[in-house]
PDB file of C-alpha atoms in Angstrom:
ATOM      1  CA  MET G  16     117.483 108.255  98.948  1.00 61.00           C
ATOM      2  CA  VAL G  17     114.907 110.536  97.316  1.00 67.00           C
ATOM      3  CA  GLU G  18     113.268 107.561  95.598  1.00 74.00           C
ATOM      4  CA  GLU G  19     113.012 105.754  98.931  1.00 72.00           C
ATOM      5  CA  ARG G  20     111.271 108.738 100.536  1.00 70.00           C
ATOM      6  CA  ALA G  21     108.910 109.022  97.564  1.00 72.00           C
ATOM      7  CA  ARG G  22     108.084 105.316  97.798  1.00 73.00           C
ATOM      8  CA  SER G  23     107.469 105.654 101.525  1.00 70.00           C
ATOM      9  CA  ALA G  24     105.207 108.666 100.939  1.00 72.00           C
ATOM     10  CA  ARG G  25     103.216 106.731  98.310  1.00 74.00           C
ATOM     11  CA  ARG G  26     102.824 103.777 100.690  1.00 69.00           C
ATOM     12  CA  LYS G  27     101.582 106.065 103.469  1.00 70.00           C
ATOM     13  CA  ALA G  28      99.156 107.744 101.046  1.00 71.00           C
ATOM     14  CA  LEU G  29      97.766 104.365  99.972  1.00 69.00           C
ATOM     15  CA  LEU G  30      97.314 103.231 103.565  1.00 67.00           C
ATOM     16  CA  GLY G  31      95.749 106.618 104.332  1.00 71.00           C
ATOM     17  CA  ARG G  32      93.098 105.950 101.687  1.00 77.00           C
ATOM     18  CA  LEU G  33      92.146 102.742 103.481  1.00 75.00           C
ATOM     19  CA  GLY G  34      91.214 104.760 106.573  1.00 76.00           C
ATOM     20  CA  GLY G  35      91.576 103.632 110.150  1.00 76.00           C
ATOM     21  CA  PRO G  36      90.986 100.192 111.591  1.00 83.00           C
ATOM     22  CA  PRO G  37      89.840  97.678 110.328  1.00 83.00           C
ATOM     23  CA  GLY G  38      90.357  98.886 106.727  1.00 83.00           C
ATOM     24  CA  PRO G  39      94.120  98.391 106.409  1.00 87.00           C
ATOM     25  CA  TYR G  40      93.945  95.046 108.225  1.00 88.00           C
ATOM     26  CA  ALA G  41      91.317  93.671 105.839  1.00 90.00           C
ATOM     27  CA  ALA G  42      93.259  94.819 102.791  1.00 89.00           C
ATOM     28  CA  VAL G  43      96.525  93.363 104.085  1.00 89.00           C
ATOM     29  CA  CYS G  44      94.759  90.054 104.884  1.00 92.00           C
ATOM     30  CA  VAL G  45      93.589  89.686 101.299  1.00 93.00           C
ATOM     31  CA  VAL G  46      96.944  90.690  99.802  1.00 93.00           C
ATOM     32  CA  LEU G  47      98.901  88.324 102.033  1.00 93.00           C
ATOM     33  CA  ALA G  48      96.476  85.446 101.433  1.00 93.00           C
ATOM     34  CA  VAL G  49      96.877  85.886  97.681  1.00 94.00           C
ATOM     35  CA  MET G  50     100.658  86.012  98.082  1.00 94.00           C
ATOM     36  CA  VAL G  51     100.750  82.876 100.288  1.00 92.00           C
ATOM     37  CA  PHE G  52      98.513  80.782  98.010  1.00 93.00           C
ATOM     38  CA  PRO G  53     101.146  80.049  95.298  1.00 92.00           C
ATOM     39  CA  PHE G  54     103.589  78.904  97.970  1.00 90.00           C
ATOM     40  CA  ARG G  55     100.941  76.584  99.417  1.00 89.00           C
ATOM     41  CA  LEU G  56     100.514  75.110  95.943  1.00 88.00           C
ATOM     42  CA  LEU G  57     104.268  74.847  95.489  1.00 88.00           C
ATOM     43  CA  LEU G  58     104.622  72.950  98.773  1.00 86.00           C
ATOM     44  CA  ASP G  59     101.587  70.784  98.010  1.00 81.00           C
ATOM     45  CA  ARG G  60     101.445  67.579 100.042  1.00 81.00           C
ATOM     46  CA  GLY G  61      98.418  66.165  98.285  1.00 81.00           C
ATOM     47  CA  ASP G  62      95.988  68.409 100.175  1.00 79.00           C
ATOM     48  CA  PRO G  63      92.695  69.279  98.521  1.00 85.00           C
ATOM     49  CA  ILE G  64      92.646  72.702  96.838  1.00 87.00           C
ATOM     50  CA  THR G  65      89.984  73.894  99.295  1.00 88.00           C
ATOM     51  CA  GLU G  66      92.331  73.243 102.191  1.00 88.00           C
ATOM     52  CA  SER G  67      95.068  75.203 100.412  1.00 89.00           C
ATOM     53  CA  ILE G  68      92.696  78.130  99.924  1.00 90.00           C
ATOM     54  CA  ALA G  69      91.517  78.051 103.552  1.00 91.00           C
ATOM     55  CA  GLY G  70      95.070  77.660 104.841  1.00 89.00           C
ATOM     56  CA  SER G  71      96.346  80.595 102.811  1.00 91.00           C
ATOM     57  CA  GLY G  72      93.446  82.727 104.057  1.00 92.00           C
ATOM     58  CA  LEU G  73      94.250  81.814 107.644  1.00 91.00           C
ATOM     59  CA  GLN G  74      97.965  82.467 107.168  1.00 90.00           C
ATOM     60  CA  GLY G  75      97.137  85.801 105.535  1.00 92.00           C
ATOM     61  CA  ALA G  76      95.072  86.786 108.572  1.00 91.00           C
ATOM     62  CA  MET G  77      97.848  85.778 110.974  1.00 91.00           C
ATOM     63  CA  PHE G  78     100.620  87.472 108.983  1.00 90.00           C
ATOM     64  CA  ALA G  79      98.476  90.626 108.774  1.00 89.00           C
ATOM     65  CA  LEU G  80      98.318  90.668 112.583  1.00 86.00           C
ATOM     66  CA  MET G  81     102.102  90.494 112.707  1.00 87.00           C
ATOM     67  CA  SER G  82     102.283  93.296 110.145  1.00 80.00           C
ATOM     68  CA  LEU G  83      99.981  95.436 112.302  1.00 78.00           C
ATOM     69  CA  ALA G  84     102.058  94.770 115.400  1.00 79.00           C
ATOM     70  CA  PHE G  85     105.205  95.792 113.532  1.00 79.00           C
ATOM     71  CA  THR G  86     103.544  98.998 112.297  1.00 75.00           C
ATOM     72  CA  TRP G  87     102.331  99.870 115.806  1.00 71.00           C
ATOM     73  CA  ALA G  88     105.817  99.327 117.183  1.00 74.00           C
ATOM     74  CA  GLN G  89     107.246 101.664 114.539  1.00 73.00           C
ATOM     75  CA  ARG G  90     104.668 104.329 115.397  1.00 68.00           C
ATOM     76  CA  MET G  91     105.453 104.055 119.092  1.00 69.00           C
ATOM     77  CA  THR G  92     109.180 104.525 118.516  1.00 70.00           C
ATOM     78  CA  ALA G  93     108.537 107.386 116.090  1.00 65.00           C
ATOM     79  CA  ALA G  94     106.333 109.114 118.666  1.00 62.00           C
ATOM     80  CA  ALA G  95     108.996 108.806 121.362  1.00 60.00           C
ATOM     81  CA  PRO G  96     110.175 112.070 122.913  1.00 62.00           C
ATOM     82  CA  GLY G  97     113.041 113.639 121.025  1.00 59.00           C
ATOM     83  CA  SER G  98     112.276 111.968 117.682  1.00 57.00           C
ATOM     84  CA  THR G  99     111.998 114.180 114.614  1.00 59.00           C
ATOM     85  CA  GLY G 100     109.702 114.056 111.643  1.00 59.00           C
ATOM     86  CA  ASN G 101     106.494 113.295 113.524  1.00 59.00           C
ATOM     87  CA  PRO G 102     103.391 114.100 111.472  1.00 62.00           C
ATOM     88  CA  PRO G 103     101.024 116.658 112.976  1.00 64.00           C
ATOM     89  CA  PRO G 104      98.184 115.114 114.997  1.00 69.00           C
ATOM     90  CA  LEU G 105      94.833 114.675 113.259  1.00 69.00           C
ATOM     91  CA  THR G 106      91.966 116.950 114.159  1.00 75.00           C
ATOM     92  CA  ALA G 107      88.801 115.391 115.564  1.00 72.00           C
ATOM     93  CA  ALA G 108      86.979 115.840 112.244  1.00 75.00           C
ATOM     94  CA  ASP G 109      89.825 114.228 110.271  1.00 75.00           C
ATOM     95  CA  ARG G 110      89.983 111.356 112.743  1.00 76.00           C
ATOM     96  CA  SER G 111      86.234 110.808 112.420  1.00 77.00           C
ATOM     97  CA  VAL G 112      86.434 110.733 108.622  1.00 80.00           C
ATOM     98  CA  ARG G 113      89.397 108.327 108.757  1.00 81.00           C
ATOM     99  CA  ASP G 114      87.596 106.013 111.187  1.00 83.00           C
ATOM    100  CA  ARG G 115      84.410 105.945 109.108  1.00 87.00           C
ATOM    101  CA  ARG G 116      86.363 105.254 105.903  1.00 86.00           C
ATOM    102  CA  GLY G 117      88.268 102.453 107.635  1.00 85.00           C
ATOM    103  CA  ALA G 118      85.044 100.893 108.901  1.00 88.00           C
ATOM    104  CA  ILE G 119      83.445 100.956 105.467  1.00 90.00           C
ATOM    105  CA  VAL G 120      86.559  99.634 103.713  1.00 87.00           C
ATOM    106  CA  GLY G 121      87.070  96.974 106.380  1.00 89.00           C
ATOM    107  CA  LEU G 122      83.505  95.716 106.108  1.00 91.00           C
ATOM    108  CA  GLY G 123      83.531  96.003 102.319  1.00 92.00           C
ATOM    109  CA  ILE G 124      86.630  93.831 102.029  1.00 92.00           C
ATOM    110  CA  GLY G 125      86.367  91.659 105.144  1.00 92.00           C
ATOM    111  CA  VAL G 126      82.762  90.469 104.922  1.00 93.00           C
ATOM    112  CA  PRO G 127      82.996  89.065 101.363  1.00 95.00           C
ATOM    113  CA  PHE G 128      86.488  87.635 101.890  1.00 94.00           C
ATOM    114  CA  PHE G 129      86.036  85.990 105.276  1.00 94.00           C
ATOM    115  CA  GLY G 130      82.364  85.191 104.621  1.00 94.00           C
ATOM    116  CA  GLY G 131      83.380  83.399 101.452  1.00 93.00           C
ATOM    117  CA  LEU G 132      86.073  81.488 103.302  1.00 93.00           C
ATOM    118  CA  ILE G 133      83.563  80.477 105.996  1.00 94.00           C
ATOM    119  CA  ALA G 134      81.104  79.301 103.326  1.00 94.00           C
ATOM    120  CA  LEU G 135      83.889  77.373 101.578  1.00 92.00           C
ATOM    121  CA  CYS G 136      84.924  75.664 104.809  1.00 91.00           C
ATOM    122  CA  LEU G 137      81.389  74.715 105.815  1.00 91.00           C
ATOM    123  CA  SER G 138      80.323  73.531 102.367  1.00 92.00           C
ATOM    124  CA  THR G 139      83.367  71.348 101.683  1.00 90.00           C
ATOM    125  CA  GLY G 140      83.657  69.648 105.047  1.00 86.00           C
ATOM    126  CA  LEU G 141      86.958  71.148 106.111  1.00 88.00           C
ATOM    127  CA  PRO G 142      87.687  71.060 109.846  1.00 89.00           C
ATOM    128  CA  HIS G 143      85.458  73.453 111.755  1.00 90.00           C
ATOM    129  CA  ALA G 144      88.524  75.136 113.239  1.00 91.00           C
ATOM    130  CA  TYR G 145      88.999  77.009 109.955  1.00 91.00           C
ATOM    131  CA  ALA G 146      85.418  78.314 109.944  1.00 92.00           C
ATOM    132  CA  ILE G 147      85.598  79.245 113.627  1.00 94.00           C
ATOM    133  CA  SER G 148      88.887  81.107 113.101  1.00 93.00           C
ATOM    134  CA  PHE G 149      87.485  83.057 110.159  1.00 93.00           C
ATOM    135  CA  GLY G 150      84.321  83.765 112.135  1.00 94.00           C
ATOM    136  CA  VAL G 151      86.301  85.166 115.059  1.00 94.00           C
ATOM    137  CA  VAL G 152      88.347  87.411 112.747  1.00 93.00           C
ATOM    138  CA  LEU G 153      85.185  88.607 111.013  1.00 94.00           C
ATOM    139  CA  ALA G 154      83.389  89.234 114.311  1.00 94.00           C
ATOM    140  CA  VAL G 155      86.281  91.292 115.706  1.00 92.00           C
ATOM    141  CA  MET G 156      86.510  93.304 112.483  1.00 91.00           C
ATOM    142  CA  ALA G 157      82.750  93.909 112.555  1.00 93.00           C
ATOM    143  CA  MET G 158      82.841  95.026 116.202  1.00 93.00           C
ATOM    144  CA  ILE G 159      85.633  97.513 115.488  1.00 90.00           C
ATOM    145  CA  ALA G 160      83.854  98.779 112.376  1.00 90.00           C
ATOM    146  CA  ILE G 161      80.519  99.182 114.157  1.00 90.00           C
ATOM    147  CA  ARG G 162      82.223 101.014 117.023  1.00 89.00           C
ATOM    148  CA  ASN G 163      83.835 103.395 114.525  1.00 85.00           C
ATOM    149  CA  LEU G 164      80.592 103.932 112.609  1.00 84.00           C
ATOM    150  CA  HIS G 165      78.615 104.741 115.757  1.00 84.00           C
ATOM    151  CA  ARG G 166      81.033 107.313 117.104  1.00 75.00           C
ATOM    152  CA  ARG G 167      79.500 110.716 117.029  1.00 68.00           C
ATOM    153  CA  PRO G 168      81.222 113.130 114.667  1.00 62.00           C
ATOM    154  CA  PRO G 169      82.577 116.238 116.362  1.00 60.00           C
ATOM    155  CA  VAL G 170      80.246 119.206 116.601  1.00 60.00           C
ATOM    156  CA  SER G 171      81.667 122.149 114.730  1.00 59.00           C
ATOM    157  CA  ALA G 172      81.452 125.520 116.378  1.00 54.00           C
ATOM    158  CA  SER G 173      79.552 127.799 114.004  1.00 51.00           C
TER     159      SER G 173
END
């Protein structure tokens, strides 16, 4: 029981280092794509390796969305009235720092990963649906990151 709480605390600390959106999403996309790739190779149907790479990247992005939805649902039930163990709310300064860190991490991971997948798809002649899908994911991540970077930090009362 104690080990489970310690593991949960370590997981929350790691996700906390990734900041707010889109940082955790970008990191989870890469991790899930790397985890899906061996299974794509195992279930190989004679597809070219580039299609396996693009397919695992796309599945990683979709599974990361499901992971985010599951996490949001857990937060909503944890924040329900009468539940115990809710963490204290973040101050405006802490929220600003978290959002900026998430934007930088999200762009730092997402642009090379999805940009590389787009370049791979366009250079090898894979169906354009892959490149369009990766472009949409990258554009949404960039919009969220830019929104978070352009928020004004709170003015401290001195």
